[in-house]
Short mmCIF file of C-alpha atoms and ligand atoms in Angstrom, two decimals:
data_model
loop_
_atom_site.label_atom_id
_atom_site.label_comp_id
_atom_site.label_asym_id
_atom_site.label_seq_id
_atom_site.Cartn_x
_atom_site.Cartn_y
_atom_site.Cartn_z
CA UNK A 1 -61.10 19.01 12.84
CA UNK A 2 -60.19 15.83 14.42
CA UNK A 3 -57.55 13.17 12.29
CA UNK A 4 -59.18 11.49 9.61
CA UNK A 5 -57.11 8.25 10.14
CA UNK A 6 -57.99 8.07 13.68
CA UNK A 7 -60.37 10.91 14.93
CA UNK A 8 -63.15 8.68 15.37
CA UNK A 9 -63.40 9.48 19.15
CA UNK A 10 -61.88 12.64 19.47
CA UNK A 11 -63.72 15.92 19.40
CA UNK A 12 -61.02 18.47 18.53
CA UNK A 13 -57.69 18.51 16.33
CA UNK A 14 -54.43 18.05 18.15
CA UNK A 15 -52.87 21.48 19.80
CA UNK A 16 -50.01 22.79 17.52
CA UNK A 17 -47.47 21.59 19.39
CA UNK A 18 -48.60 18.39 19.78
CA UNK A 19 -48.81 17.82 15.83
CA UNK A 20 -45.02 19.27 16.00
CA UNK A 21 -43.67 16.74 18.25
CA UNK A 22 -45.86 13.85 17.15
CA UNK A 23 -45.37 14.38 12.86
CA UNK A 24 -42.26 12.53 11.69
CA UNK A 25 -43.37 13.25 8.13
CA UNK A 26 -39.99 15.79 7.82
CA UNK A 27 -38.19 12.98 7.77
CA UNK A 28 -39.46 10.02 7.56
CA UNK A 29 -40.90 10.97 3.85
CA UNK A 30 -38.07 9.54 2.49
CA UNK A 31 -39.41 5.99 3.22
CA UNK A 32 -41.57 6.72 0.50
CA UNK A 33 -40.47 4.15 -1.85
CA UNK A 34 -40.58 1.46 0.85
CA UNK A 35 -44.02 2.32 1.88
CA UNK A 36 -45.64 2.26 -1.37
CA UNK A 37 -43.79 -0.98 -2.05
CA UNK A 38 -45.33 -2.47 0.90
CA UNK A 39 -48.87 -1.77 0.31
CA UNK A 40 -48.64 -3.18 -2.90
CA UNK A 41 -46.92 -6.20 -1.72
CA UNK A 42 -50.20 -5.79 0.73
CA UNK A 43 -52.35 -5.17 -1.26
CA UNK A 44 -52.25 -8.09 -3.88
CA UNK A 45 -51.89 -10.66 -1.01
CA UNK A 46 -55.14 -9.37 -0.17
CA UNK A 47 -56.37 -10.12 -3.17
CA UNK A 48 -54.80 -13.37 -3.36
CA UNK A 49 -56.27 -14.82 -0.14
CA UNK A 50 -60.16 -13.08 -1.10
CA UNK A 51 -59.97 -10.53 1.30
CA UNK A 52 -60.31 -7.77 -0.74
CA UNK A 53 -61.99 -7.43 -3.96
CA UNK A 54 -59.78 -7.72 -7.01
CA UNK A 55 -61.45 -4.78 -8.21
CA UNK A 56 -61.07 -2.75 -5.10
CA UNK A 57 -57.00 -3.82 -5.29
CA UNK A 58 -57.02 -3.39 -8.77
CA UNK A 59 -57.84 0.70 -8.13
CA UNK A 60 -55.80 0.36 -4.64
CA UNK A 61 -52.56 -0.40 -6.64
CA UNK A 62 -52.90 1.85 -9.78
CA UNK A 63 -53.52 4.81 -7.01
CA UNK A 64 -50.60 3.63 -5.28
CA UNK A 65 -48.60 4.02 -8.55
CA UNK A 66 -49.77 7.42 -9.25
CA UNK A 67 -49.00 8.39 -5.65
CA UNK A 68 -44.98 6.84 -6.77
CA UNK A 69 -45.04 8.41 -10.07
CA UNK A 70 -46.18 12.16 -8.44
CA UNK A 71 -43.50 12.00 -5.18
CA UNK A 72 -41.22 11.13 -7.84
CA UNK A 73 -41.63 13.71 -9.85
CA UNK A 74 -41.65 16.19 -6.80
CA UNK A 75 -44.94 17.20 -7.06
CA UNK A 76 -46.79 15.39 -4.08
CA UNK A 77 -47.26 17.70 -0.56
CA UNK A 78 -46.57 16.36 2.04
CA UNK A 79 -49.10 17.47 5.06
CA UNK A 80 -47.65 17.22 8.95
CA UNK A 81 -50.90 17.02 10.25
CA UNK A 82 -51.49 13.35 8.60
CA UNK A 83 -48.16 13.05 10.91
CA UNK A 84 -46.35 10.19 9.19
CA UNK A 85 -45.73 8.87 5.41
CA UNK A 86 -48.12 5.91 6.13
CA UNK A 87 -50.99 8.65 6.24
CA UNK A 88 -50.04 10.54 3.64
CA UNK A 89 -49.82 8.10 1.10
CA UNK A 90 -53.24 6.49 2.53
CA UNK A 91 -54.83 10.31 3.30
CA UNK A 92 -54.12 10.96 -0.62
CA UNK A 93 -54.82 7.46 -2.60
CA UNK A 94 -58.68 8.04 -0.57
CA UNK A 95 -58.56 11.63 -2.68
CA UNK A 96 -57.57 9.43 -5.68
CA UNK A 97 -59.68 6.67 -5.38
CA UNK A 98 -61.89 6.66 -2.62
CA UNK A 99 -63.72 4.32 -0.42
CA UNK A 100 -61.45 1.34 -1.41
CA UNK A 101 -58.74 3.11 -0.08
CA UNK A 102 -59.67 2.57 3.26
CA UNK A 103 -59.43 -1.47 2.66
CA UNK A 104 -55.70 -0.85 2.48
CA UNK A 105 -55.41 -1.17 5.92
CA UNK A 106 -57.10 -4.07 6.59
CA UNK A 107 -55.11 -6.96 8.61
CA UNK A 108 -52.31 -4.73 9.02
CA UNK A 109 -51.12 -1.78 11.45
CA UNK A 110 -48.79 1.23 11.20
CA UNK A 111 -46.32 -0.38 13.92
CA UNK A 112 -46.17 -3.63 11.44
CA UNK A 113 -46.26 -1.24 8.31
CA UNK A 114 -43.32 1.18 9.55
CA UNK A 115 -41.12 -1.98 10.99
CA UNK A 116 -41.45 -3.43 7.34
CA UNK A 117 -40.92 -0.27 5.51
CA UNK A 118 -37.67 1.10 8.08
CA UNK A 119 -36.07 -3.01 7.08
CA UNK A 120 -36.97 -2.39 3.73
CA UNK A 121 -34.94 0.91 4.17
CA UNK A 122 -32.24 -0.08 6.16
CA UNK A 123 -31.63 -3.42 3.57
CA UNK A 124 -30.79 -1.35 0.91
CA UNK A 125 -28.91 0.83 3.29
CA UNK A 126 -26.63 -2.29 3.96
CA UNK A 127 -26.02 -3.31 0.79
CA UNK A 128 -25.03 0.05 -0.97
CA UNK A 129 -22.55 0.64 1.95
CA UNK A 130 -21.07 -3.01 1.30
CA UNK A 131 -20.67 -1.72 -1.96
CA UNK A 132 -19.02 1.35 -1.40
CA UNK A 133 -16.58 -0.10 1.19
CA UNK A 134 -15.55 -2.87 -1.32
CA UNK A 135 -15.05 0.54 -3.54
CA UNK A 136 -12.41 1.87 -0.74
CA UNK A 137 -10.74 -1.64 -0.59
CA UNK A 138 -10.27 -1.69 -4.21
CA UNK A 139 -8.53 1.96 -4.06
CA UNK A 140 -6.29 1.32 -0.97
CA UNK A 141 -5.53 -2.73 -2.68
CA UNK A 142 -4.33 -1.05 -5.42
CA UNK A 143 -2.37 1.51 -4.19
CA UNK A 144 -0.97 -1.41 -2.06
CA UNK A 145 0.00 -3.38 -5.14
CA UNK A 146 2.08 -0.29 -6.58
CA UNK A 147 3.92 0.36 -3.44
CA UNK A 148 3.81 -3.09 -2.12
CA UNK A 149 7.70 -2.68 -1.79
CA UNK A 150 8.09 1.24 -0.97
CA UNK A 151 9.51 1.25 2.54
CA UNK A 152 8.12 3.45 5.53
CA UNK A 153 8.46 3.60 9.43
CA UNK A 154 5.96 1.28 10.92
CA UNK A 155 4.92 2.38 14.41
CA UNK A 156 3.94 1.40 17.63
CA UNK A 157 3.08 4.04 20.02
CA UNK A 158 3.66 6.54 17.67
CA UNK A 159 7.43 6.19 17.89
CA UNK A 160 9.35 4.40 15.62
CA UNK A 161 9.61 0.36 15.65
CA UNK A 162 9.99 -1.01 12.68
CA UNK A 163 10.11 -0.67 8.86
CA UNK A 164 7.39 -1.65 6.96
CA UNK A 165 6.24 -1.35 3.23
CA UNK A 166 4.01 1.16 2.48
CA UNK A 167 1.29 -1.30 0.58
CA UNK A 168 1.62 -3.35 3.76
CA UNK A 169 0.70 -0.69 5.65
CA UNK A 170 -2.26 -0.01 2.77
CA UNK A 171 -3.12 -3.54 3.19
CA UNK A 172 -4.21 -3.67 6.46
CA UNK A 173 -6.88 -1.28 5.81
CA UNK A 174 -8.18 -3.38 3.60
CA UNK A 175 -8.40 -5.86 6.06
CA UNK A 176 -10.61 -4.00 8.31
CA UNK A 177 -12.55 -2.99 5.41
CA UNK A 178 -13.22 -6.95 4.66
CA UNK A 179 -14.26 -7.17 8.53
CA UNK A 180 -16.74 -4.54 8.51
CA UNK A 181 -17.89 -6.02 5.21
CA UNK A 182 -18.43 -9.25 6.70
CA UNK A 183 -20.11 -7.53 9.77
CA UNK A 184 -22.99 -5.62 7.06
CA UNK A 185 -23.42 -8.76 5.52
CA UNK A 186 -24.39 -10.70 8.36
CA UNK A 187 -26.89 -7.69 9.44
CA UNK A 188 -28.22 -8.21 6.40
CA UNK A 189 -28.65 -11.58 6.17
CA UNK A 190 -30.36 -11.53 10.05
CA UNK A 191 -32.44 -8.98 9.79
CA UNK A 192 -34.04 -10.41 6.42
CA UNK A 193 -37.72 -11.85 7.91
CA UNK A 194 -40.55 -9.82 7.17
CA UNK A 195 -42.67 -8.14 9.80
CA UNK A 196 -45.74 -7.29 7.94
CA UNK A 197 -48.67 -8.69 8.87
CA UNK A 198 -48.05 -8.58 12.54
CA UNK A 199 -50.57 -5.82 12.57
CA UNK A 200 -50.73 -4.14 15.75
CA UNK A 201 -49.73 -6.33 17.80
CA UNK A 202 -51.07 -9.95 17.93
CA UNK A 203 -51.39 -10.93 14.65
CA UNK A 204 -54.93 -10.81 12.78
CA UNK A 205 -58.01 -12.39 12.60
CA UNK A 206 -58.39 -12.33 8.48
CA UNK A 207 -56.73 -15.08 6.96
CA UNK A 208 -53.67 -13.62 5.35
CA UNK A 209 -50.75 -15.02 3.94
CA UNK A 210 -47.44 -13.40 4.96
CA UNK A 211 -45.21 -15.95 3.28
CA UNK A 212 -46.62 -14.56 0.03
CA UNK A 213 -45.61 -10.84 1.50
CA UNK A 214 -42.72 -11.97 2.81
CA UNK A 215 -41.61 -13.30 -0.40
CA UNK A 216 -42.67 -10.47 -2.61
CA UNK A 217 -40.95 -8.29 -0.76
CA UNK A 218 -37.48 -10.19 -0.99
CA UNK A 219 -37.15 -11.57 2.47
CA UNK A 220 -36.12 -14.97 3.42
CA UNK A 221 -39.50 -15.35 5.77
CA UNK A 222 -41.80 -13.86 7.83
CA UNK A 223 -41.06 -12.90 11.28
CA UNK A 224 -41.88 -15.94 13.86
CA UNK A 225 -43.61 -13.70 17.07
CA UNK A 226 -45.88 -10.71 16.17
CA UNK A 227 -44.54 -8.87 19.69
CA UNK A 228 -41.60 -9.33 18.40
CA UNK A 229 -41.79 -7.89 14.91
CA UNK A 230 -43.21 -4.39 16.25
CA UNK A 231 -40.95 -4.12 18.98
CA UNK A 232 -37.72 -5.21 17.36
CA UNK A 233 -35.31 -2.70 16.16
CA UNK A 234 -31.98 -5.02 16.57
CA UNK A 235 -31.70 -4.95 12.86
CA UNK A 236 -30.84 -1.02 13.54
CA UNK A 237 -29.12 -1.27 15.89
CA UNK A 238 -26.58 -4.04 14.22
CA UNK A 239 -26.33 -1.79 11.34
CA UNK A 240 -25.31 1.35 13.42
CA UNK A 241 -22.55 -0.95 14.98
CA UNK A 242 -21.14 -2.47 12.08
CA UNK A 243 -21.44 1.83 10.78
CA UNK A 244 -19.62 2.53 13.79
CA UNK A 245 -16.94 0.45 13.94
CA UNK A 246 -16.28 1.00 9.93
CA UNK A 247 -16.62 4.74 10.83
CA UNK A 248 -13.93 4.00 13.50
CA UNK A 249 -11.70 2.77 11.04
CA UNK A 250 -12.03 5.23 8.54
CA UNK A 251 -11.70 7.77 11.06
CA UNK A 252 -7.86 6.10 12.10
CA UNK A 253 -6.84 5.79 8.02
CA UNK A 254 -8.05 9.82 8.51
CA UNK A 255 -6.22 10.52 11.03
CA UNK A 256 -3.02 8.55 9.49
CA UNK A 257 -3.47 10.97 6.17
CA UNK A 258 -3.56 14.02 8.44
CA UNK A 259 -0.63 13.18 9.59
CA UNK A 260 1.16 12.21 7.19
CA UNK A 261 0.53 15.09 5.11
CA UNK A 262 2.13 17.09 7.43
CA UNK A 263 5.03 19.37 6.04
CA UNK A 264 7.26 17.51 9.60
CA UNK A 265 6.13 13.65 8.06
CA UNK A 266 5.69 14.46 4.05
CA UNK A 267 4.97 11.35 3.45
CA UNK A 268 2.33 12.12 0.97
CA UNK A 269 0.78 14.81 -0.82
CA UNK A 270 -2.89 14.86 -1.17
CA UNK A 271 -4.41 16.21 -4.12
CA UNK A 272 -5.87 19.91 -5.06
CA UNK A 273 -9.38 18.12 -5.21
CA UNK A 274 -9.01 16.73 -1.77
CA UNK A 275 -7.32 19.66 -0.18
CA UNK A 276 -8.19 22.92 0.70
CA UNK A 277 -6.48 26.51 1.36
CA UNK A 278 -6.26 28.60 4.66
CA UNK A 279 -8.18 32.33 3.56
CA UNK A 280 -4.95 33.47 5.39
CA UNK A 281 -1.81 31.57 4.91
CA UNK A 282 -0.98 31.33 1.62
CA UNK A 283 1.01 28.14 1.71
CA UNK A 284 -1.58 26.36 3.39
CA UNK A 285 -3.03 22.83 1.90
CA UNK A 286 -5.49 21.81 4.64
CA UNK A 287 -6.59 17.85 4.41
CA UNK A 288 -10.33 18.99 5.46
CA UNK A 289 -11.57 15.54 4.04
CA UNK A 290 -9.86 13.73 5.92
CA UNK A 291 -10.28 15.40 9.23
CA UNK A 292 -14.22 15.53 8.54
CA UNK A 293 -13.84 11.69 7.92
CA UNK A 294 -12.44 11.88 11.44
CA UNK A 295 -14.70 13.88 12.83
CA UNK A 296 -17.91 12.56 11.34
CA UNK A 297 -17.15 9.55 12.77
CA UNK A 298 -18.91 10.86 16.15
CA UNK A 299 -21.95 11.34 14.56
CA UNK A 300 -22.18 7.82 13.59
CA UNK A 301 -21.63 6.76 17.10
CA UNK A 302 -23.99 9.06 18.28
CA UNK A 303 -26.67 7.71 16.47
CA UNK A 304 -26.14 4.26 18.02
CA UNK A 305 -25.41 5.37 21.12
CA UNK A 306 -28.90 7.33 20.42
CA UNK A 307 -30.81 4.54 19.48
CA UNK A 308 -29.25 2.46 22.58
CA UNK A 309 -30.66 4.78 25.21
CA UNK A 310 -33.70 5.24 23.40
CA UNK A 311 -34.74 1.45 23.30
CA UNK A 312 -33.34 -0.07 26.67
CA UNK A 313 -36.41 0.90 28.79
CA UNK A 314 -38.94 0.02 26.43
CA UNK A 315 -41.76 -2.48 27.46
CA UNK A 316 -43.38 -4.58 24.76
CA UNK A 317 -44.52 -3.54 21.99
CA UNK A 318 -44.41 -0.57 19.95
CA UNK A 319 -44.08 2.91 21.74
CA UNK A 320 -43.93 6.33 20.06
CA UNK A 321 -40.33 6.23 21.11
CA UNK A 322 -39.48 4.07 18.56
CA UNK A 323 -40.02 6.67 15.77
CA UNK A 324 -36.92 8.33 17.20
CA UNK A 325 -35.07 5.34 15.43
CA UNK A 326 -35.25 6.98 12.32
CA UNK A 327 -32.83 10.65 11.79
CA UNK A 328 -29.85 8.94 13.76
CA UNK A 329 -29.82 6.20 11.43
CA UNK A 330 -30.72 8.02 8.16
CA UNK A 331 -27.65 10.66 8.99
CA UNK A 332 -25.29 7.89 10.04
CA UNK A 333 -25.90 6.04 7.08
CA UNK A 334 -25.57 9.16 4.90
CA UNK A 335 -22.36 10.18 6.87
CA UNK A 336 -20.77 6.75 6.56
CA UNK A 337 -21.64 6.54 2.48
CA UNK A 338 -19.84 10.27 2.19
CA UNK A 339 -16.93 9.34 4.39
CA UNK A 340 -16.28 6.11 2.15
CA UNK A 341 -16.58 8.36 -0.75
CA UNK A 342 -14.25 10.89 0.40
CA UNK A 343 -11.57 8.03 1.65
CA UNK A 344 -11.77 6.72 -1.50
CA UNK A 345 -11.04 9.51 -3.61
CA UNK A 346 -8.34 10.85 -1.03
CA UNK A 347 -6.58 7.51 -1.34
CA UNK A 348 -6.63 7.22 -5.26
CA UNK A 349 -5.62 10.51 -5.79
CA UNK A 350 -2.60 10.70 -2.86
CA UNK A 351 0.65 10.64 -3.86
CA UNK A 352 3.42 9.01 -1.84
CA UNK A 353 6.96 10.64 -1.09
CA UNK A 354 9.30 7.25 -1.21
CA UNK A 355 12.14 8.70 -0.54
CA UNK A 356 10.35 11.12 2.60
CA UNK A 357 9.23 7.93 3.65
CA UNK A 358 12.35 5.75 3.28
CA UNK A 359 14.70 7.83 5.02
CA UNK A 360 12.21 8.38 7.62
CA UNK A 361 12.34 4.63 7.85
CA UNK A 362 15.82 4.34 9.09
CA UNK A 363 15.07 6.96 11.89
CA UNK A 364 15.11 6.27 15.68
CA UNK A 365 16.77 2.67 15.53
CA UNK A 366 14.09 1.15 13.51
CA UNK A 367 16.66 -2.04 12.48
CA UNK A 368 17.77 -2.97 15.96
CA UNK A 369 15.41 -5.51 15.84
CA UNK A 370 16.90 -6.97 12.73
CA UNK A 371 20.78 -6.38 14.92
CA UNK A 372 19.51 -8.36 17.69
CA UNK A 373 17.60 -11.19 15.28
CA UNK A 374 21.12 -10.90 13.73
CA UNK A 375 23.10 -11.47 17.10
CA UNK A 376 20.75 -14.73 17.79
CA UNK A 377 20.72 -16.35 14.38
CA UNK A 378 25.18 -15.53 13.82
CA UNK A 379 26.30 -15.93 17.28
CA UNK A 380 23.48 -18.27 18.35
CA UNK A 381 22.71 -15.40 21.61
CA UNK A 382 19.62 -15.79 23.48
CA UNK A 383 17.42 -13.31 22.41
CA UNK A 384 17.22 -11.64 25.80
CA UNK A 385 20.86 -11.27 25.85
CA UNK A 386 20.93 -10.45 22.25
CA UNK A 387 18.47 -7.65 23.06
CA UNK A 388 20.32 -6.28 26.08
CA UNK A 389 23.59 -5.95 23.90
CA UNK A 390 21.41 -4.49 20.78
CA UNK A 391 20.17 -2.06 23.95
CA UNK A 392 23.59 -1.07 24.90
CA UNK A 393 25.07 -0.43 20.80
CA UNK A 394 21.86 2.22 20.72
CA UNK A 395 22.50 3.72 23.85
CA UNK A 396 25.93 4.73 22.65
CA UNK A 397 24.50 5.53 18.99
CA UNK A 398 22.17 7.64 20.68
CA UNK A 399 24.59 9.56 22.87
CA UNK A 400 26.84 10.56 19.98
CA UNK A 401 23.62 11.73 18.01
CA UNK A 402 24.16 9.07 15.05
CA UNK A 403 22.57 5.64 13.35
CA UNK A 404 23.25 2.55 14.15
CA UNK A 405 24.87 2.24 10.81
CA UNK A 406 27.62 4.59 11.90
CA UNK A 407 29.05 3.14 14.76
CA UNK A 408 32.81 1.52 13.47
CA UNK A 409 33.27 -2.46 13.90
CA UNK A 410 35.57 -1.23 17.17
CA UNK A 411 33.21 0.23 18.58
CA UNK A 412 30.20 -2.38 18.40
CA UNK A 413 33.17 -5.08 19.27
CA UNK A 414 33.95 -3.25 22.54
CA UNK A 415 30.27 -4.05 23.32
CA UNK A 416 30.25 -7.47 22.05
CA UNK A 417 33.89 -8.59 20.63
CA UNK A 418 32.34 -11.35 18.64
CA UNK A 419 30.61 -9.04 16.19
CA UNK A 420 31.82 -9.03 12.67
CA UNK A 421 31.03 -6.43 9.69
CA UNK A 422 28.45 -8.75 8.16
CA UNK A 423 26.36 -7.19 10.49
CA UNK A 424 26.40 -3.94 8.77
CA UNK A 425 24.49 -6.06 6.26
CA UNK A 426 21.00 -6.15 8.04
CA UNK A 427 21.10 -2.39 9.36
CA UNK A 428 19.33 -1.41 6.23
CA UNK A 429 16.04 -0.57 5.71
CA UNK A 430 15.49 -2.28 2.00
CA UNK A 431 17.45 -5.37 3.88
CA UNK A 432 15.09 -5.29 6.74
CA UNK A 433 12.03 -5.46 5.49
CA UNK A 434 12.60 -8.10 3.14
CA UNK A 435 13.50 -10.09 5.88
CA UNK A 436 10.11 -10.71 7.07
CA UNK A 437 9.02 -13.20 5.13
CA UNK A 438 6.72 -14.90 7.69
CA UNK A 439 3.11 -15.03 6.72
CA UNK A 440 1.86 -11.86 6.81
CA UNK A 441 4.83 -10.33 7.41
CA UNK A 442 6.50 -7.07 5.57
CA UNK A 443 8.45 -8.67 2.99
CA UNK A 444 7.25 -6.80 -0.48
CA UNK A 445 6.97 -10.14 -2.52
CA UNK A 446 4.32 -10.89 0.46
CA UNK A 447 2.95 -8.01 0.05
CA UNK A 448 2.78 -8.24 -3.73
CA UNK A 449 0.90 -11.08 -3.21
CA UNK A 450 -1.57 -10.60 -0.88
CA UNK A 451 -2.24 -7.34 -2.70
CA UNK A 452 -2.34 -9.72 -5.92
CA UNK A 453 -5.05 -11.48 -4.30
CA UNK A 454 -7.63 -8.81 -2.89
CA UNK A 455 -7.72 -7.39 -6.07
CA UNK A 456 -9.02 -10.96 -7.91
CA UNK A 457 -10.87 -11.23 -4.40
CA UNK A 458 -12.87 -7.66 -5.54
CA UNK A 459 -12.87 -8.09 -8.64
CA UNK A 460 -15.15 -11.27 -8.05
CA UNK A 461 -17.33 -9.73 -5.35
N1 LIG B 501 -44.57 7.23 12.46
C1 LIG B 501 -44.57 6.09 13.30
C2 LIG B 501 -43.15 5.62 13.56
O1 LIG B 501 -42.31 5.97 12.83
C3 LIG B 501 -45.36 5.00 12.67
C4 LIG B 501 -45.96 4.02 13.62
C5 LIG B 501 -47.06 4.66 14.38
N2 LIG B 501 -47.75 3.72 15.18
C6 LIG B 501 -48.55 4.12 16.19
N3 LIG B 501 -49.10 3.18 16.90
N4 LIG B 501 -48.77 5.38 16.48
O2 LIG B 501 -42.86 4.89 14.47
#
């Protein structure tokens, strides 16, 4: 049998394989809600403007609703061989109602009807992962605000530079998080013109109204150039690189827990609920989340990099192709809403070690910053100089295997005889990092503060 949405000229069915590779009804079912929302939205306009009947939209939308009310109860089949959702919904509202079910698609085109439904999709998509990274920010803001003043190493390549607070470090996360907040939100707010009615192609002959569409659908307009609306799939492609780069960031926080949960760092513990156990080595707490955060973060990449290749040699307007935009971005989204949910919880439930963390803090020469700042603002040394003699006092820490802290006044004297024991004063850790009161700096009352404000910031947004 040839397809009863488009069979008209054909003489046979499509060969099995060629209803495999051409259905995308496995997955792109779950635009179900979107689709049926459309046609309505369709539907009535085409009432509106005299199009239709009002009777023939009048049976058009109560099938529509049955055809909502049976998917969402699980009991509607979905068939490949009507390929896509758009036919199955119209395929079984003609079994419902009829002849007036083919009026449905009058003025209007799968390529405009799947663009609409996919930013229909991908809208909601944006907003519930806004919501769920302003979750994570509120976890990691108020961690920040209880350890705003617990002291850690801060790093630069890995090796120890200089202390920092532990909320600090917190805080910057949240940072990111606001970034690739602001960077879903401004998707959101460009990709909000409605494509529908674009039909095909070209536009349509009937006289419809797509401001009224547009506007029951809750976008800010209708798209300006009917090419345009069926080719475009920027709006995806923003979203998977806003995913990505939050991805990216979740993945480093990841990769920070792993490592600190190491039995060598120990600077936190992670839960029972977010850890799991080797089947071999007893004494094994494994932090799986957080190394699937890391690790998932590929597949988010992958699905923009996907959708990249895919689109760059595509001539106007729609091709098949374009259905490929779909699994990459329904897995990355689902990936990125799991790994937020997983950071989350790691991060509310983690416990830190302070005093791990403190005395790891005072490791590899972390204050010899603060000697040389010490050096300049005391004995009025150019930095540079100040730097070379802070250079020299490690060098000979270093070669007798101690701190900074335990070289005698002699010693540091012999180096540069105007030192006095004051300076013993800013080799600490506690000292040190209140010291950098500059804005944004490490000092805990900042700290306190800025963690202070994100969480009135979140608790407004
Ligand atoms: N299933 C298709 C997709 O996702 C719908 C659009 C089909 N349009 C067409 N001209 N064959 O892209």
């Amino acid at each position: 049998m040839s397809n009863r949405m488009w069979g008209g000229r054909f003489a046979t069915g499509p060969d099995a394989i060629m209803e495999e590779i051409n259905a995308s009804i496995d997955f792109d079912q779950r635009l179900w809600r979107q689709d049926i929302r459309g046609s309505l939205a369709h539907a009535a306009m085409l009432a509106e403007t005299g199009i239709l009947t009002r009777e023939d939209v009048d049976a058009i939308s109560d099938g529509l609703k049955g055809i909502e009310a049976e998917i969402e109860a699980g009991r509607f089949t979905f068939s490949r061989a009507l390929e896509d959702i758009h036919m199955n919904v119209e395929s079984n509202l003609k079994d419902r109602i009829g002849l007036a079910a083919g009026r449905l698609h009058t003025a209007r085109s799968r390529n405009d009807q799947v663009a609409t439904d996919m930013r229909l999709w991908v809208r909601d998509a944006l907003d519930q992962l806004d919501e769920q990274v302003a979750d994570l920010q509120l976890a990691l803001a108020e961690k920040a605000d209880m350890y705003a003043g617990a002291v850690m190493p801060g790093f630069t390549h890995l090796q120890s530079a200089q202390p920092v607070t532990f909320g600090h470090h917190l805080l910057a996360y949240v940072e990111m998080l606001a970034r690739d907040r602001g960077r879903l939100r401004d998707a959101r707010e460009r990709m909000n013109e409605c494509p529908l009615g674009a039909a095909a192609l070209a536009g349509t002959s009937f006289p419809i109204d797509r401001h009224m569409t547009a506007k029951a659908l809750g976008f800010a307009r209708p798209t300006a150039n009917s090419l345009d609306s069926v080719s475009d799939r920027d709006f995806v492609l923003e979203t998977l690189s806003a995913a990505s780069i939050c991805a990216m960031h979740l993945s480093r926080l990841a990769e920070e827990i792993v490592l600190w949960a190491t039995p060598q760092f120990g600077f936190v513990k992670l839960s029972d609920k977010f850890s799991t156990g080797s089947s071999i080595m007893p004494q094994k707490r494994n932090p799986d989340a957080a190394e699937l955060v890391r690790g998932k973060a590929g597949r988010v990449f992958g699905a923009l990099q996907g959708l990249l290749t895919m689109m760059k040699g595509l001539p106007l307007t729609y091709s098949k192709d374009m259905q490929e935009d779909k699994e990459g971005t329904f897995d990355a989204v689902q990936t990125l809403s799991l790994c937020l949910a997983a950071s989350a919880g790691m991060i509310r439930d983690m416990q830190p070690d302070l005093k791990t963390m403190k005395k790891a803090a005072g490791l590899g020469y972390a204050t010899a910053t603060d000697l040389a700042d010490w050096l300049v603002r005391v004995l009025k040394m150019p930095f540079r100089d100040a730097h070379h003699v802070t250079g020299r006092l490690v060098g000979i820490a270093s070669a007798k295997g101690v701190g900074l802290e335990k070289l005698s006044l002699a010693e540091m004297q012999e180096v540069e005889p105007k030192i006095s024991d004051e300076i013993f004063a800013v080799l600490g850790v506690e000292r040190s990092v209140k010291s950098r009161t500059s804005y944004g700096g490490t000092a805990p009352a900042n700290v306190k503060r800025q963690a202070k404000r994100w969480l009135k910031q979140l608790a407004k947004d």
